[in-house]
């Protein structure tokens, strides 16, 4: 509980700044405090916002006491300030306000940002809105941001590999676990469970509500590119030292079953359809070594004419099903996705082009593909919870645009951003977009952007 006590000289004897002598206008404004709207009084002085200490204290649930100019704020930290003086102390450490606290219309005002931060909180301005948190935002460089529900996201902090849960309404954060292996977890379709592998092949799940870990299997084979079935009962993955197999894991029993063992190495980017009837993945084809009959080092050459990344699909549930190669060109292929109608999509980049740009390719069958006319340099592609294809790209004006694209190539723009947004994901209700800017987690709704970390 934060309490305010006071002692010292009277207010009237204190010297006031020039702005105070000019009778600054007291404005009644609404601020967001931990996600709740509160009414407070503020004034402007030399370009700095000052807040009535009494109003800030009331918003934090505190009854302030004043006496003769000196104010002591006791909470998890101790803040000591004096009316008319820029000097103040936080836990005994000397600091200085940009403007000395002073009295206007019977109330004492102090610099908003500095006072909130002295009390352990943070202040952010979003347009004309003032957003105050009574706590510090999570700090660090973040990546891999994902929605868990309409008001909670999970982000990986690169500094310590921590999985951080962030409430998008209050902006409060909780470290779920700090583990380099867990940082690569894959979320279940209902957002309640994460699954990941250890370096020794062991597979674990983590309950995102309780943090409880469970070992699913101790099988020591290499497992990569885990992906959940829509019902949350099965996880498909690529298996083997050279990523040469496809397998499935029963999450409840831990039983591993073979799906495909065709000796084709370097599979990646595994996807499963919503009806669990099809798998999609990339095969990275390397160059072919050739030499003479004596196998001398001098005669060794590498043929790269067939090298590249190709998209492959596999029907599930058919004993005689064979992989179907969908693409045959040498272009780079990124972010493959399986769409609701069974077709596929990926981002195509031609490395031989003078000015390579990303294009969205829609695939309906083997060597049957067409480019979606989006007018964007496509950067990322993902599916939302409803299975809709979402594409982030840069338009000709340099703005980032988020599009929803149908399997036939028609699209609509959902939002645009003037900031350099990465890892963009739309919320389950379609109302907000989460992403990162320079490693900070941001929440965007229309033109409004809020930082959830610092």
Coordinates of C-alpha atoms in Angstrom, one line a residue:
X1 CA 0.0 0.0 0.0
X2 CA 1.3 3.4 -0.9
X3 CA 1.0 6.1 1.8
X4 CA 1.9 9.8 1.7
X5 CA 3.1 11.8 4.7
X6 CA 4.4 15.3 4.9
X7 CA 6.4 17.8 7.0
X8 CA 8.5 21.0 6.4
X9 CA 7.8 24.5 5.4
X10 CA 4.5 25.9 4.1
X11 CA 3.6 25.9 0.4
X12 CA 3.1 29.7 0.2
X13 CA 6.8 30.3 1.0
X14 CA 8.1 28.2 -1.9
X15 CA 9.3 29.8 -5.1
X16 CA 7.2 28.9 -8.1
X17 CA 8.4 28.5 -11.7
X18 CA 7.5 31.1 -14.3
X19 CA 4.7 28.8 -15.7
X20 CA 3.0 28.8 -12.3
X21 CA 3.1 32.6 -12.1
X22 CA 1.3 32.7 -15.5
X23 CA -1.6 30.7 -13.9
X24 CA -1.4 27.5 -16.1
X25 CA -4.7 26.1 -17.1
X26 CA -5.8 23.0 -15.2
X27 CA -7.2 20.4 -17.5
X28 CA -9.4 17.5 -16.5
X29 CA -8.4 14.5 -18.7
X30 CA -8.9 10.8 -18.9
X31 CA -5.9 8.5 -18.6
X32 CA -5.7 4.7 -18.8
X33 CA -4.3 3.3 -15.5
X34 CA -3.6 -0.4 -15.8
X35 CA -6.2 -0.6 -18.5
X36 CA -8.9 1.3 -16.5
X37 CA -10.1 4.8 -17.4
X38 CA -9.4 7.4 -14.6
X39 CA -10.1 11.1 -14.5
X40 CA -7.1 13.3 -13.4
X41 CA -6.0 16.9 -13.5
X42 CA -3.0 17.9 -15.5
X43 CA -1.2 21.1 -16.5
X44 CA 1.4 21.9 -19.1
X45 CA 4.6 23.8 -18.2
X46 CA 7.4 24.4 -20.7
X47 CA 6.3 21.4 -22.8
X48 CA 6.1 19.0 -19.8
X49 CA 2.9 17.4 -18.5
X50 CA 2.4 17.7 -14.7
X51 CA -0.2 15.7 -12.8
X52 CA -2.0 16.5 -9.5
X53 CA -0.3 14.3 -6.9
X54 CA -3.6 13.8 -5.1
X55 CA -5.2 12.5 -8.3
X56 CA -2.4 10.1 -9.1
X57 CA -2.5 8.8 -5.5
X58 CA -6.2 8.3 -5.6
X59 CA -5.9 6.4 -8.9
X60 CA -3.5 4.1 -7.1
X61 CA -5.9 3.7 -4.3
X62 CA -4.1 5.9 -1.8
X63 CA -5.3 8.7 0.6
X64 CA -2.6 11.4 0.5
X65 CA -1.5 13.6 3.4
X66 CA 0.2 17.0 3.0
X67 CA 1.9 19.3 5.4
X68 CA 4.3 22.2 4.8
X69 CA 5.8 21.4 1.5
X70 CA 7.7 18.1 1.9
X71 CA 6.0 14.9 0.6
X72 CA 7.2 11.4 1.3
X73 CA 5.8 8.5 -0.8
X74 CA 6.3 5.1 0.9
X75 CA 5.6 2.1 -1.2
X76 CA 7.9 -0.7 -2.5
X77 CA 10.2 2.3 -3.0
X78 CA 10.5 5.5 -0.9
X79 CA 10.1 8.8 -2.9
X80 CA 10.9 12.1 -1.1
X81 CA 10.1 15.4 -2.9
X82 CA 9.7 19.0 -1.9
X83 CA 7.3 21.6 -3.4
X84 CA 9.3 24.2 -5.3
X85 CA 12.5 22.1 -5.5
X86 CA 13.6 20.0 -8.5
X87 CA 15.6 17.7 -6.1
X88 CA 14.0 14.5 -5.0
X89 CA 15.2 11.1 -3.8
X90 CA 14.2 7.5 -4.7
X91 CA 15.3 5.1 -2.0
X92 CA 17.8 7.7 -0.9
X93 CA 19.3 8.2 -4.4
X94 CA 19.4 11.8 -5.4
X95 CA 17.5 12.7 -8.6
X96 CA 16.2 15.9 -10.2
X97 CA 12.8 16.7 -11.8
X98 CA 12.9 18.7 -15.0
X99 CA 10.4 21.1 -13.4
X100 CA 9.9 21.6 -9.6
X101 CA 6.5 20.5 -8.2
X102 CA 4.3 23.4 -7.5
X103 CA 0.8 24.4 -6.3
X104 CA -2.0 25.5 -8.5
X105 CA -5.6 26.0 -7.3
X106 CA -4.9 24.3 -4.0
X107 CA -3.3 21.2 -5.5
X108 CA 0.3 20.2 -5.9
X109 CA 1.4 19.2 -9.4
X110 CA 4.6 17.2 -10.3
X111 CA 6.1 16.0 -13.6
X112 CA 3.9 13.1 -14.7
X113 CA 6.5 10.8 -16.3
X114 CA 9.1 11.3 -13.7
X115 CA 6.7 10.8 -10.8
X116 CA 5.2 7.7 -12.2
X117 CA 8.6 6.2 -13.0
X118 CA 9.9 7.1 -9.5
X119 CA 7.0 5.0 -8.1
X120 CA 8.0 2.0 -10.3
X121 CA 5.5 2.6 -13.1
X122 CA 5.6 3.6 -16.7
X123 CA 3.9 6.2 -18.9
X124 CA 3.2 6.0 -22.6
X125 CA 1.4 8.4 -24.9
X126 CA -0.6 7.0 -27.8
X127 CA -1.8 9.9 -29.9
X128 CA -3.7 12.1 -27.4
X129 CA -4.1 9.2 -24.9
X130 CA -2.1 8.9 -21.8
X131 CA -1.4 5.3 -20.7
X132 CA -0.1 4.7 -17.2
X133 CA 1.0 1.4 -15.7
X134 CA 1.7 1.0 -12.0
X135 CA 4.5 -1.3 -12.8
X136 CA 7.4 -1.6 -15.2
X137 CA 6.9 -3.1 -18.6
X138 CA 8.8 -6.2 -19.5
X139 CA 12.2 -5.3 -20.9
X140 CA 14.4 -6.9 -23.5
X141 CA 14.5 -8.0 -27.1
X142 CA 11.5 -10.1 -28.0
X143 CA 10.6 -12.3 -31.0
X144 CA 8.1 -15.1 -31.9
X145 CA 5.0 -13.3 -30.6
X146 CA 1.8 -15.5 -30.6
X147 CA -1.7 -15.0 -29.4
X148 CA -3.0 -17.4 -26.6
X149 CA -6.4 -15.7 -26.3
X150 CA -8.0 -12.4 -27.4
X151 CA -6.2 -10.6 -24.6
X152 CA -3.0 -12.6 -23.9
X153 CA 0.1 -13.2 -25.9
X154 CA 3.2 -15.2 -25.5
X155 CA 6.6 -13.8 -26.5
X156 CA 10.1 -15.1 -26.4
X157 CA 12.7 -12.8 -24.9
X158 CA 16.0 -13.4 -26.7
X159 CA 18.2 -12.2 -23.9
X160 CA 17.5 -15.2 -21.6
X161 CA 15.2 -17.4 -23.7
X162 CA 12.3 -16.6 -21.4
X163 CA 8.7 -17.3 -22.4
X164 CA 6.9 -14.2 -21.3
X165 CA 3.1 -14.1 -21.0
X166 CA 1.7 -10.6 -21.6
X167 CA -1.8 -9.3 -20.8
X168 CA -2.6 -6.9 -23.6
X169 CA -5.2 -5.0 -21.5
X170 CA -3.2 -4.4 -18.4
X171 CA 0.3 -4.9 -20.0
X172 CA 1.3 -7.0 -17.0
X173 CA 3.8 -9.7 -17.8
X174 CA 4.8 -13.0 -16.2
X175 CA 7.8 -15.2 -17.0
X176 CA 6.5 -18.7 -17.6
X177 CA 9.8 -20.4 -18.0
X178 CA 13.3 -19.5 -19.1
X179 CA 14.8 -22.3 -21.1
X180 CA 16.4 -22.3 -24.6
X181 CA 14.6 -25.5 -25.5
X182 CA 11.2 -24.3 -24.3
X183 CA 11.7 -21.0 -26.3
X184 CA 11.0 -23.0 -29.4
X185 CA 7.7 -24.5 -28.2
X186 CA 4.7 -24.8 -30.5
X187 CA 1.2 -23.8 -29.2
X188 CA -1.7 -26.2 -29.3
X189 CA -4.8 -25.0 -31.3
X190 CA -6.6 -24.1 -28.1
X191 CA -3.7 -22.0 -26.9
X192 CA -3.5 -23.9 -23.6
X193 CA -0.5 -26.1 -24.1
X194 CA 3.0 -25.8 -25.6
X195 CA 5.1 -28.6 -26.8
X196 CA 8.9 -28.7 -27.4
X197 CA 11.9 -31.0 -27.7
X198 CA 15.1 -31.1 -25.7
X199 CA 18.5 -31.6 -27.2
X200 CA 18.4 -35.3 -26.3
X201 CA 15.1 -35.8 -28.2
X202 CA 12.8 -35.8 -25.2
X203 CA 9.5 -34.2 -25.8
X204 CA 7.8 -32.1 -23.1
X205 CA 4.5 -30.2 -22.8
X206 CA 3.9 -27.1 -20.6
X207 CA 0.6 -26.0 -19.3
X208 CA 0.4 -22.2 -20.1
X209 CA -1.9 -21.5 -17.2
X210 CA 0.0 -23.3 -14.5
X211 CA 3.5 -23.8 -15.9
X212 CA 3.4 -27.5 -15.1
X213 CA 5.7 -29.6 -17.3
X214 CA 5.0 -33.1 -18.5
X215 CA 7.3 -35.5 -20.3
X216 CA 5.5 -37.0 -23.3
X217 CA 8.3 -39.3 -24.6
X218 CA 12.0 -39.9 -23.9
X219 CA 12.6 -41.2 -27.4
X220 CA 16.1 -40.0 -28.3
X221 CA 15.7 -39.5 -32.1
X222 CA 16.1 -36.0 -33.5
X223 CA 12.7 -34.2 -33.9
X224 CA 12.1 -30.9 -35.6
X225 CA 9.3 -28.8 -37.0
X226 CA 6.6 -30.0 -34.6
X227 CA 3.0 -29.2 -35.7
X228 CA -0.3 -30.0 -33.9
X229 CA -3.3 -31.6 -35.4
X230 CA -6.5 -29.5 -35.2
X231 CA -7.9 -31.6 -32.4
X232 CA -4.8 -31.2 -30.3
X233 CA -4.3 -35.0 -29.9
X234 CA -1.5 -35.6 -32.4
X235 CA 1.8 -33.8 -33.2
X236 CA 3.5 -34.4 -36.5
X237 CA 7.2 -33.8 -36.9
X238 CA 10.3 -34.4 -39.0
X239 CA 12.5 -37.1 -37.7
X240 CA 16.1 -38.2 -38.1
X241 CA 19.7 -36.8 -38.1
X242 CA 19.2 -35.6 -41.7
X243 CA 15.5 -34.8 -41.4
X244 CA 14.7 -37.7 -43.7
X245 CA 11.5 -39.1 -42.0
X246 CA 8.0 -37.9 -41.1
X247 CA 6.4 -39.2 -38.0
X248 CA 3.5 -38.6 -35.6
X249 CA 3.3 -38.5 -31.8
X250 CA 0.2 -39.3 -29.7
X251 CA 0.4 -36.5 -27.1
X252 CA -1.5 -38.5 -24.5
X253 CA 0.3 -41.9 -24.7
X254 CA 3.7 -40.8 -26.1
X255 CA 3.5 -43.4 -28.9
X256 CA 5.5 -42.5 -32.0
X257 CA 4.2 -43.8 -35.4
X258 CA 6.0 -43.7 -38.8
X259 CA 4.3 -41.6 -41.4
X260 CA 7.0 -41.5 -44.2
X261 CA 10.5 -42.9 -44.7
X262 CA 11.5 -42.2 -48.3
X263 CA 15.2 -41.4 -47.7
X264 CA 14.8 -37.9 -49.0
X265 CA 16.8 -35.7 -46.7
X266 CA 16.6 -32.1 -45.4
X267 CA 12.8 -31.8 -45.1
X268 CA 11.6 -28.7 -43.3
X269 CA 8.7 -26.3 -42.6
X270 CA 6.1 -29.1 -41.9
X271 CA 2.4 -28.2 -42.0
X272 CA -0.7 -30.2 -41.5
X273 CA -4.2 -29.5 -42.9
X274 CA -7.1 -28.6 -40.7
X275 CA -8.7 -32.0 -41.4
X276 CA -5.5 -33.8 -40.7
X277 CA -5.6 -35.4 -44.2
X278 CA -2.6 -33.8 -45.7
X279 CA 0.9 -32.8 -44.9
X280 CA 2.9 -30.0 -46.6
X281 CA 6.7 -29.5 -46.3
X282 CA 9.7 -28.2 -48.1
X283 CA 12.6 -30.4 -49.4
X284 CA 16.0 -28.6 -49.6
X285 CA 17.8 -30.2 -52.5
X286 CA 21.6 -29.7 -52.5
X287 CA 24.1 -30.0 -55.3
X288 CA 25.0 -33.4 -56.8
X289 CA 28.7 -34.5 -56.5
X290 CA 30.3 -35.9 -59.7
X291 CA 33.8 -37.1 -60.4
X292 CA 35.7 -39.6 -62.5
X293 CA 36.0 -43.3 -62.1
X294 CA 39.1 -42.9 -59.9
X295 CA 37.3 -40.5 -57.6
X296 CA 40.2 -38.1 -57.5
X297 CA 39.8 -34.8 -55.7
X298 CA 40.8 -32.9 -58.9
X299 CA 37.9 -34.4 -60.8
X300 CA 35.3 -33.6 -58.2
X301 CA 32.6 -31.2 -59.3
X302 CA 29.2 -30.1 -57.9
X303 CA 26.2 -29.9 -60.1
X304 CA 23.8 -27.3 -58.8
X305 CA 21.4 -27.4 -61.7
X306 CA 18.7 -29.3 -59.7
X307 CA 19.5 -27.6 -56.4
X308 CA 16.9 -25.6 -54.6
X309 CA 13.9 -25.8 -52.3
X310 CA 10.7 -27.5 -53.5
X311 CA 7.2 -27.8 -52.0
X312 CA 5.9 -31.3 -51.4
X313 CA 2.6 -32.7 -50.2
X314 CA 1.6 -36.1 -48.7
X315 CA -1.9 -37.5 -48.3
X316 CA -2.4 -39.0 -44.8
X317 CA -4.4 -42.2 -44.0
X318 CA -3.5 -43.9 -47.3
X319 CA -1.1 -46.8 -47.0
X320 CA 0.2 -46.4 -50.6
X321 CA 0.3 -42.6 -50.6
X322 CA 3.5 -41.1 -52.2
X323 CA 4.9 -37.6 -51.8
X324 CA 3.8 -35.2 -54.6
X325 CA 6.3 -32.6 -55.6
X326 CA 4.3 -29.4 -56.3
X327 CA 7.0 -27.0 -57.5
X328 CA 10.0 -27.4 -59.8
X329 CA 11.6 -24.0 -60.1
X330 CA 14.8 -22.7 -58.5
X331 CA 13.2 -19.8 -56.6
X332 CA 13.5 -19.5 -52.9
X333 CA 10.3 -20.6 -51.0
X334 CA 9.3 -19.3 -47.6
X335 CA 6.4 -19.6 -45.2
X336 CA 4.5 -22.5 -46.8
X337 CA 0.9 -22.8 -45.7
X338 CA -2.0 -25.2 -46.2
X339 CA -5.3 -23.5 -46.9
X340 CA -8.8 -24.5 -45.9
X341 CA -9.7 -25.8 -49.4
X342 CA -6.6 -28.1 -49.4
X343 CA -4.5 -25.9 -51.7
X344 CA -1.2 -24.4 -50.6
X345 CA 0.6 -21.1 -50.6
X346 CA 4.1 -19.8 -50.1
X347 CA 6.3 -16.7 -50.6
X348 CA 8.4 -16.9 -53.7
X349 CA 11.6 -14.9 -54.1
X350 CA 13.7 -15.2 -57.2
X351 CA 17.4 -14.9 -56.2
X352 CA 18.5 -14.3 -59.8
X353 CA 16.3 -11.1 -60.1
X354 CA 18.1 -7.7 -60.1
X355 CA 15.8 -6.5 -57.4
X356 CA 14.3 -9.6 -55.6
X357 CA 10.9 -9.1 -54.1
X358 CA 8.5 -11.5 -52.3
X359 CA 5.5 -12.7 -54.2
X360 CA 2.6 -14.9 -52.9
X361 CA 2.2 -18.1 -54.9
X362 CA -1.0 -20.1 -54.7
X363 CA -0.6 -23.8 -55.5
X364 CA -3.6 -26.0 -56.6
X365 CA -1.6 -29.1 -57.8
X366 CA 1.8 -30.4 -59.1
X367 CA 3.4 -27.5 -61.1
X368 CA 0.1 -25.7 -61.0
X369 CA 0.6 -22.3 -59.4
X370 CA -0.2 -18.7 -59.9
X371 CA 0.9 -15.4 -58.3
X372 CA -1.7 -13.5 -56.2
X373 CA -1.8 -9.9 -57.5
X374 CA -1.4 -8.0 -54.2
X375 CA 0.9 -5.2 -55.2
X376 CA 3.2 -5.9 -52.3
X377 CA 6.7 -7.0 -51.6
X378 CA 5.4 -9.9 -49.5
X379 CA 7.4 -10.5 -46.3
X380 CA 5.5 -13.0 -44.2
X381 CA 2.5 -15.4 -44.5
X382 CA 0.6 -17.1 -41.7
X383 CA -2.8 -18.6 -40.9
X384 CA -5.1 -17.3 -38.2
X385 CA -7.2 -19.4 -35.9
X386 CA -9.9 -19.7 -38.5
X387 CA -7.5 -20.9 -41.1
X388 CA -7.5 -17.7 -43.2
X389 CA -4.3 -16.8 -45.0
X390 CA -2.8 -13.5 -43.7
X391 CA 0.0 -11.8 -45.6
X392 CA 2.2 -9.0 -44.5
X393 CA 4.1 -6.9 -47.1
X394 CA 5.4 -3.5 -48.1
X395 CA 3.4 -1.4 -50.6
X396 CA 4.8 1.1 -53.1
X397 CA 4.6 3.9 -50.5
X398 CA 6.8 2.0 -48.1
X399 CA 3.9 1.2 -45.7
X400 CA 3.4 -2.2 -44.3
X401 CA 0.0 -3.7 -45.2
X402 CA -1.7 -6.8 -43.7
X403 CA -4.0 -8.6 -46.2
X404 CA -6.4 -11.5 -45.9
X405 CA -6.1 -13.6 -49.0
X406 CA -8.6 -16.2 -50.3
X407 CA -7.5 -19.4 -52.1
X408 CA -8.6 -17.9 -55.4
X409 CA -6.2 -15.0 -55.0
X410 CA -8.8 -12.3 -54.1
X411 CA -7.8 -10.2 -51.0
X412 CA -8.7 -7.4 -48.8
X413 CA -6.5 -5.1 -46.8
X414 CA -7.0 -5.4 -43.0
X415 CA -4.7 -2.7 -41.8
X416 CA -1.6 -0.7 -42.7
X417 CA 1.3 0.5 -40.5
X418 CA 3.9 3.2 -40.8
X419 CA 6.2 1.4 -38.4
X420 CA 8.6 -1.5 -39.2
X421 CA 6.4 -4.3 -37.9
X422 CA 7.7 -7.9 -37.9
X423 CA 6.1 -11.2 -36.7
X424 CA 2.6 -9.8 -37.3
X425 CA -0.2 -12.0 -36.1
X426 CA -3.9 -11.1 -36.0
X427 CA -5.9 -11.8 -32.8
X428 CA -8.5 -14.6 -32.7
X429 CA -11.3 -12.0 -32.9
X430 CA -9.6 -10.2 -35.8
X431 CA -9.6 -6.9 -33.9
X432 CA -5.9 -6.4 -33.1
X433 CA -2.5 -7.2 -34.5
X434 CA 0.5 -8.2 -32.4
X435 CA 4.1 -7.9 -33.6
X436 CA 7.5 -6.6 -32.8
X437 CA 9.3 -3.3 -33.7
X438 CA 13.0 -3.2 -33.0
X439 CA 12.6 -6.1 -30.6
X440 CA 9.7 -4.5 -28.7
X441 CA 6.2 -6.1 -28.6
X442 CA 3.6 -3.8 -30.0
X443 CA -0.2 -4.0 -30.1
X444 CA -1.9 -2.3 -33.1
X445 CA -5.6 -1.6 -33.7
X446 CA -6.2 0.6 -36.7
X447 CA -3.8 3.5 -36.5
X448 CA -3.4 3.1 -32.7
X449 CA -0.2 1.4 -31.6
X450 CA 0.8 0.6 -28.0
X451 CA 4.1 -0.8 -26.8
X452 CA 3.7 -3.8 -24.4
X453 CA 7.4 -4.1 -23.6
X454 CA 10.3 -1.7 -23.5

